[in-house]
PDB file of C-alpha atoms in Angstrom:
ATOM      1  CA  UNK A   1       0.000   0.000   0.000  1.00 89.00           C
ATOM      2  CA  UNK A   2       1.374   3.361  -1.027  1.00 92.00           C
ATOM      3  CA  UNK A   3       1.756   6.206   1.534  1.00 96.00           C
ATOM      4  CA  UNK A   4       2.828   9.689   1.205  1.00 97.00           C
ATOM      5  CA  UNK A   5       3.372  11.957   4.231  1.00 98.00           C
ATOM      6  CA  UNK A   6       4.011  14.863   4.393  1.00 98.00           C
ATOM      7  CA  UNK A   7       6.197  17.569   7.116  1.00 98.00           C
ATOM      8  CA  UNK A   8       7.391  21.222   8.012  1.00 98.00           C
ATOM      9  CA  UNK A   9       4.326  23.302   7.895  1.00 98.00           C
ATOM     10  CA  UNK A  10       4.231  25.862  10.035  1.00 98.00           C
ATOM     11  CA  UNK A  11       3.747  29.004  10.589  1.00 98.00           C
ATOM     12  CA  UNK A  12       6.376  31.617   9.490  1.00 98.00           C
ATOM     13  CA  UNK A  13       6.145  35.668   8.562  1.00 98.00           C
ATOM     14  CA  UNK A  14       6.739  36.948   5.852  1.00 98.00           C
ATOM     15  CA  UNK A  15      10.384  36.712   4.031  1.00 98.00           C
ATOM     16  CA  UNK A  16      10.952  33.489   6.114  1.00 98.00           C
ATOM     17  CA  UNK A  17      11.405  30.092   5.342  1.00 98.00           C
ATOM     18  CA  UNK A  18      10.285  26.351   5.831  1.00 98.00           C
ATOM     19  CA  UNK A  19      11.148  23.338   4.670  1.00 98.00           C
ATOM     20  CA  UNK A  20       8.492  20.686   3.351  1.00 98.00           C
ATOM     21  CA  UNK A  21       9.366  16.823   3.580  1.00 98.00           C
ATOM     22  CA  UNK A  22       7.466  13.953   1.757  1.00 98.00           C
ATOM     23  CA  UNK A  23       8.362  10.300   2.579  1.00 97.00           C
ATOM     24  CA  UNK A  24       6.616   7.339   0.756  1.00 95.00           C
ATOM     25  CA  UNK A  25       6.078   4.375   1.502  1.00 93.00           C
ATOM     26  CA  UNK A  26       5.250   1.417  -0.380  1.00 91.00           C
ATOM     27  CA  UNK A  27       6.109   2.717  -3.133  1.00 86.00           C
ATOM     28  CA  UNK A  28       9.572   3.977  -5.166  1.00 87.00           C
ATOM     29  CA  UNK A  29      10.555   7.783  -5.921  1.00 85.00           C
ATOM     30  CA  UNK A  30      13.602   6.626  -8.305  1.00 81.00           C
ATOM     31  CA  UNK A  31      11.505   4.689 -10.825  1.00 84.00           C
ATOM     32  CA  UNK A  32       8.359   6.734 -11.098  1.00 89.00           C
ATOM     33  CA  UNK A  33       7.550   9.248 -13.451  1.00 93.00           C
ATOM     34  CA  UNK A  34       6.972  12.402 -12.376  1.00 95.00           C
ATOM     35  CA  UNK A  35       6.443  14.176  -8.407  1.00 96.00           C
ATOM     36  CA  UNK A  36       4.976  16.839  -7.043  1.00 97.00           C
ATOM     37  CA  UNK A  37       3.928  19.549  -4.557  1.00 98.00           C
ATOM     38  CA  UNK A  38       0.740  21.050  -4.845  1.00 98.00           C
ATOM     39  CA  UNK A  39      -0.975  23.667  -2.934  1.00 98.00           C
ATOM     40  CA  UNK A  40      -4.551  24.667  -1.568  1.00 98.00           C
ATOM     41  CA  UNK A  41      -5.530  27.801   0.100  1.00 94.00           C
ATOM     42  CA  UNK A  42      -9.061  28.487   1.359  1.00 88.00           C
ATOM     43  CA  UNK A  43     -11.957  28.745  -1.050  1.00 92.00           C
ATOM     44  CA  UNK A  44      -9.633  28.561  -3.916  1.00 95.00           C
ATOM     45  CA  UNK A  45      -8.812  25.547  -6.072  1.00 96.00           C
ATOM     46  CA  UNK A  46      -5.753  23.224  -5.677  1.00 97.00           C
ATOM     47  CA  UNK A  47      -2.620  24.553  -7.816  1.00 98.00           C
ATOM     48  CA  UNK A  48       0.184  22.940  -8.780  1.00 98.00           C
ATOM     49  CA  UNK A  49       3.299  24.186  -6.896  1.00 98.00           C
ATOM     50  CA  UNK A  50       6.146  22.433  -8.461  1.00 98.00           C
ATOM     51  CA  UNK A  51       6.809  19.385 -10.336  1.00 97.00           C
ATOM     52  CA  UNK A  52       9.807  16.944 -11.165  1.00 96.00           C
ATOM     53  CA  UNK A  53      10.006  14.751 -14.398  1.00 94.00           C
ATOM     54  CA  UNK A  54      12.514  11.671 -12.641  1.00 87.00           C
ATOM     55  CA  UNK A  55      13.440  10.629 -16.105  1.00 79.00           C
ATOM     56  CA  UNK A  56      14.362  13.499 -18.138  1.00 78.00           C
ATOM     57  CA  UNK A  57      15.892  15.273 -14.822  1.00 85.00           C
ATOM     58  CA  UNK A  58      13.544  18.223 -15.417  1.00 94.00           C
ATOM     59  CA  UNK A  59      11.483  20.874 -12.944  1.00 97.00           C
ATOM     60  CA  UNK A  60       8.732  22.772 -13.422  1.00 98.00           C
ATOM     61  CA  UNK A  61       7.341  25.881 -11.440  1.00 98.00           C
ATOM     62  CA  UNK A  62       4.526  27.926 -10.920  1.00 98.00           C
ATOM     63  CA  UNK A  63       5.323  31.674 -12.008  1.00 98.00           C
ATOM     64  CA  UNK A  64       4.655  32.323  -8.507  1.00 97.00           C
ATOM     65  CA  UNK A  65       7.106  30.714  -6.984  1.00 98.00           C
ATOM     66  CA  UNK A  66       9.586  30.479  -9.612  1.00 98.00           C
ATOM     67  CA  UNK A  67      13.611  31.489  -7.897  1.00 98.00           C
ATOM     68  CA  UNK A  68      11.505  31.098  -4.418  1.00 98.00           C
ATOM     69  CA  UNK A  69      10.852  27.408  -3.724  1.00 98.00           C
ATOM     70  CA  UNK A  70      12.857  24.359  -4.559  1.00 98.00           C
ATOM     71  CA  UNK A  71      12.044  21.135  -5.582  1.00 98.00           C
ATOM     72  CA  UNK A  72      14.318  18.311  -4.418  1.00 96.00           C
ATOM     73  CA  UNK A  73      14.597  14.424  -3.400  1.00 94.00           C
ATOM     74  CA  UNK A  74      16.313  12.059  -1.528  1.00 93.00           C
ATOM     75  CA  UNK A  75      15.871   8.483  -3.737  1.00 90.00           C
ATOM     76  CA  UNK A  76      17.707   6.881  -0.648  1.00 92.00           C
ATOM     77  CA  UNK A  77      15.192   7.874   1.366  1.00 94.00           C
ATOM     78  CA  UNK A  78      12.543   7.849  -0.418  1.00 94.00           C
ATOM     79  CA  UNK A  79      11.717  11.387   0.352  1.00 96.00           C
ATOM     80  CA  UNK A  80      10.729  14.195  -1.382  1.00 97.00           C
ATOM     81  CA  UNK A  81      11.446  17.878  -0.503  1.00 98.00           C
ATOM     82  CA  UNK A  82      10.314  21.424  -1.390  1.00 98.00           C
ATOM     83  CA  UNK A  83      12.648  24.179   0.373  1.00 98.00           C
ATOM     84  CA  UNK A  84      10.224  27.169   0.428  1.00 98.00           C
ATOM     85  CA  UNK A  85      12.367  30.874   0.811  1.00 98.00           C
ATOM     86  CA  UNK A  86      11.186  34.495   0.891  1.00 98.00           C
ATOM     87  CA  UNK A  87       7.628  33.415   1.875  1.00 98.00           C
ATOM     88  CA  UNK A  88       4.506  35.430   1.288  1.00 98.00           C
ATOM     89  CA  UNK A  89       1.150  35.532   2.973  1.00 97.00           C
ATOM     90  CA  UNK A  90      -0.303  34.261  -0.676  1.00 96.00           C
ATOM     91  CA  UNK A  91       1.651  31.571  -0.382  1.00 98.00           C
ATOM     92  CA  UNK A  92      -0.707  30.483   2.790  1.00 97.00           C
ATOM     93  CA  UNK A  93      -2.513  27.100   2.185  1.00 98.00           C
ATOM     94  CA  UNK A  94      -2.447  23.121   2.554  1.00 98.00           C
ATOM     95  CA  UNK A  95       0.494  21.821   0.896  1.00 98.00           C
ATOM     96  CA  UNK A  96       0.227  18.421  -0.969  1.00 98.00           C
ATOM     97  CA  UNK A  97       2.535  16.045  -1.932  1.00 97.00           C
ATOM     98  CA  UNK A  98       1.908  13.591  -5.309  1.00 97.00           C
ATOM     99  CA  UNK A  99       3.341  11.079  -7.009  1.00 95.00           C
ATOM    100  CA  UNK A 100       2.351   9.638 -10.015  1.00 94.00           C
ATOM    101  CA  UNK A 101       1.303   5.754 -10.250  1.00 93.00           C
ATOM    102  CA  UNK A 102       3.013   5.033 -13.811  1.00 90.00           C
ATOM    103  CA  UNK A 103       6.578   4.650 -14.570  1.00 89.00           C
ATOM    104  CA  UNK A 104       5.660   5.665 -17.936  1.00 91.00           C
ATOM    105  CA  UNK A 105       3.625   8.640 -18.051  1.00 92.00           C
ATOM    106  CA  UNK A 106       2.324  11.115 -14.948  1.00 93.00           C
ATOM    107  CA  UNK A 107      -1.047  11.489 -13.706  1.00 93.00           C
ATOM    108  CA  UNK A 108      -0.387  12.628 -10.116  1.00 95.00           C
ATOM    109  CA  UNK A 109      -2.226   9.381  -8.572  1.00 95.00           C
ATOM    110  CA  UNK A 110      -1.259   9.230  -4.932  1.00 96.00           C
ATOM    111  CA  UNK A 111      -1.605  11.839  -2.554  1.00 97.00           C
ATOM    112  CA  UNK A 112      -0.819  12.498   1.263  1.00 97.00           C
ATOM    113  CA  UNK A 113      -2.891  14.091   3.779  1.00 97.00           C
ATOM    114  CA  UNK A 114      -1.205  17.531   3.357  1.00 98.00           C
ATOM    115  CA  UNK A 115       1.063  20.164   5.653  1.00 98.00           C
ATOM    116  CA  UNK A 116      -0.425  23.059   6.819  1.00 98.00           C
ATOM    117  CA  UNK A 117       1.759  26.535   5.929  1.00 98.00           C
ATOM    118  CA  UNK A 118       0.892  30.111   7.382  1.00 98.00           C
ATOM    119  CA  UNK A 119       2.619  33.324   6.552  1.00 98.00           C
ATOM    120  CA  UNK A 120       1.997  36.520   7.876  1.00 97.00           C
ATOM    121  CA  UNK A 121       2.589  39.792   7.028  1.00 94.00           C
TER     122      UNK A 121
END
C-alpha cells in the first residue's frame, strides 16, 4: 500500500522560510515518473506548486514561486522535498505532496494528507 506523508508546515512571517518533507512508503521515488507539490488555500482551487520529471531530470514551477521554492529528493530515502524561501502571505494554504502511479507517463495518482503553511505579514 502506497503512503505519502508529508512535514514542516508551520507558521512563518513573511520573508521566512520552511522546509516541506514527503516520505513514501510502499512505493519507489527513483523509478516513477513524475512528483509533485501542490498547494490549496481556502476557497480557492488546488494549484500545482512544483513538479519533477525523474526521467528526463527536469522541474517545473509555478510563475509564482519560480527562484523562491525548490524542488528536491532524496531516492535513498525515499523522500521528497520542497525548500520554500522568501515566503509570502499568498503563499498560505495546505500543501500536498503527489506522485504519479506510472513509470511511464504522470497522472499525479497518490496523494498524502497535506502540511499546513501560514505566513503573515
Amino acid at each position: 500500500q502506497v503512503q505519502l506523508v508529508e512535514s514542516g508546515g508551520g507558521s512563518v512571517q513573511a520573508g521566512g522560510s520552511l522546509r516541506l518533507s514527503c516520505v513514501a512508503s510502499g512505493y519507489s521515488f527513483s523509478t516513477t515518473y513524475c512528483l509533485g507539490w501542490f498547494r490549496q488555500a481556502p476557497g480557492n482551487q488546488r494549484e500545482g506548486v512544483a513538479h519533477s520529471y525523474i526521467r528526463g531530470g527536469s522541474t517545473w514551477y509555478a510563475d509564482s514561486v519560480k527562484g523562491r521554492f525548490t524542488i528536491s529528493q532524496d531516492n535513498a530515502k525515499n523522500t521528497l522535498y520542497l525548500q520554500m524561501n522568501s515566503l509570502k502571505p499568498e503563499d498560505t494554504g495546505m500543501y500536498y505532496c503527489a506522485a504519479s502511479r506510472w513509470a511511464n507517463r504522470c497522472d499525479f495518482g497518490y496523494w498524502g494528507q497535506g502540511t499546513q503553511v501560514t505566513v503573515s505579514s
